[in-house]
Each structure stands twice: as C-alpha cells, then as structure tokens.
Tab-separated table of C-alpha atoms in Angstrom:
chain	number	residue	atom	x	y	z
S	1	MET	CA	0.083	0.097	0.078
S	2	LYS	CA	1.600	3.793	-0.866
S	3	THR	CA	1.420	6.262	1.660
S	4	ALA	CA	0.604	9.670	-0.138
S	5	ILE	CA	2.902	12.253	0.519
S	6	THR	CA	1.213	15.361	1.431
S	7	ARG	CA	2.244	18.935	1.332
S	8	ASP	CA	2.078	19.141	4.586
S	9	ALA	CA	5.742	17.031	5.192
S	10	HIS	CA	7.444	20.021	2.571
S	11	PRO	CA	9.048	22.473	5.223
S	12	THR	CA	8.544	25.316	3.397
S	13	ALA	CA	4.624	24.861	2.547
S	14	GLY	CA	2.893	28.109	3.795
S	15	ALA	CA	-0.316	27.581	5.009
S	16	ARG	CA	-2.088	29.845	2.563
S	17	ASP	CA	-0.546	27.687	-0.196
S	18	LYS	CA	-2.580	24.824	1.051
S	19	LYS	CA	-5.426	23.030	-0.771
S	20	PRO	CA	-8.817	20.730	0.774
S	21	TRP	CA	-7.962	17.614	-1.193
S	22	ASP	CA	-4.291	18.050	-0.895
S	23	LYS	CA	-3.677	15.994	2.844
S	24	VAL	CA	-5.109	12.909	0.533
S	25	LEU	CA	-3.601	13.294	-2.095
S	26	THR	CA	-0.057	12.335	-3.517
S	27	PRO	CA	2.301	15.984	-4.797
S	28	ARG	CA	1.449	14.860	-8.309
S	29	GLN	CA	-2.380	14.266	-8.045
S	30	ALA	CA	-3.171	17.694	-6.220
S	31	ARG	CA	-1.355	18.771	-8.924
S	32	PHE	CA	-3.521	17.264	-11.670
S	33	VAL	CA	-6.568	18.283	-9.911
S	34	GLU	CA	-4.873	21.971	-10.249
S	35	GLU	CA	-4.177	21.591	-13.644
S	36	TYR	CA	-7.852	19.316	-14.409
S	37	LEU	CA	-9.990	22.251	-12.533
S	38	LYS	CA	-8.627	24.864	-15.170
S	39	ASP	CA	-10.263	23.416	-18.805
S	40	LEU	CA	-11.375	20.163	-16.956
S	41	ASN	CA	-9.258	18.249	-20.122
S	42	GLY	CA	-7.828	15.079	-18.365
S	43	THR	CA	-5.155	14.297	-20.967
S	44	GLN	CA	-3.588	17.777	-20.874
S	45	ALA	CA	-3.755	17.781	-16.999
S	46	ALA	CA	-1.917	14.941	-16.711
S	47	ILE	CA	0.977	16.102	-18.788
S	48	ARG	CA	1.129	19.163	-16.842
S	49	ALA	CA	1.119	17.357	-14.269
S	50	GLY	CA	3.846	15.663	-14.923
S	51	TYR	CA	3.019	12.283	-15.976
S	52	SER	CA	4.291	10.707	-19.348
S	53	ALA	CA	2.658	12.116	-22.892
S	54	LYS	CA	2.503	8.237	-23.560
S	55	THR	CA	0.425	7.696	-20.567
S	56	ALA	CA	-1.448	10.387	-19.520
S	57	ASN	CA	-4.744	9.728	-21.224
S	58	GLU	CA	-4.867	6.112	-19.206
S	59	GLN	CA	-3.577	8.055	-16.172
S	60	ALA	CA	-6.221	10.651	-16.873
S	61	ALA	CA	-8.586	8.448	-17.137
S	62	GLN	CA	-8.032	6.205	-13.758
S	63	THR	CA	-7.551	9.433	-11.555
S	64	LEU	CA	-10.692	10.517	-12.239
S	65	ALA	CA	-12.552	6.908	-12.260
S	66	LYS	CA	-10.709	5.978	-9.289
S	67	ARG	CA	-11.088	9.230	-6.764
S	68	THR	CA	-14.359	10.064	-5.434
S	69	TRP	CA	-12.582	13.875	-4.458
S	70	LEU	CA	-12.677	15.117	-7.393
S	71	ALA	CA	-16.573	15.716	-6.936
S	72	GLY	CA	-16.606	18.410	-4.315
S	73	PRO	CA	-13.986	20.809	-6.436
S	74	VAL	CA	-15.453	19.940	-9.701
S	75	ALA	CA	-18.979	20.773	-9.330
S	76	ARG	CA	-17.416	23.946	-7.629
S	77	VAL	CA	-16.391	24.758	-10.687
S	78	ARG	CA	-19.004	23.390	-13.027
C-alpha cells in the first residue's frame, strides 16, 4: 500500500498554498487536480502535472475514475 505524501510534509509549504485536497493526495495528484480544474481536460492536465505524454490519457482516466475527491472541486467549477 502506498503512503500518500502531502504538502504538509514539506517544510517550506505555506498555509495559504494548501488546498483542501492536499491532505489525501500525492503532490502529483494534487497538481493534476489543479490543472484539471483549469480546462477540464484530463489528458492535458495529466501532462501538465508531470505524467508522461504516452500514458497521460490512461493516467487521467484512472485518476478521474478512482478518485471521488474530485467530485467536490469539479462540481464547484461547473
């Protein structure tokens, strides 16, 4: 089982930089959420978050399908 790394673990993370989803996501997943909320394009969000362009579509699909934490932030944007 993987342990999620939060921004809280980083000593330079400021309180104002934290998002509600940072406590349960890895840094890359948190970045994916931020990028996804910009244009609601999963593939491009995955690429901008640092996933390989070859696997970005698959990573986006898996992340969006498995993570119910996206429901809140995405619903607020839509």
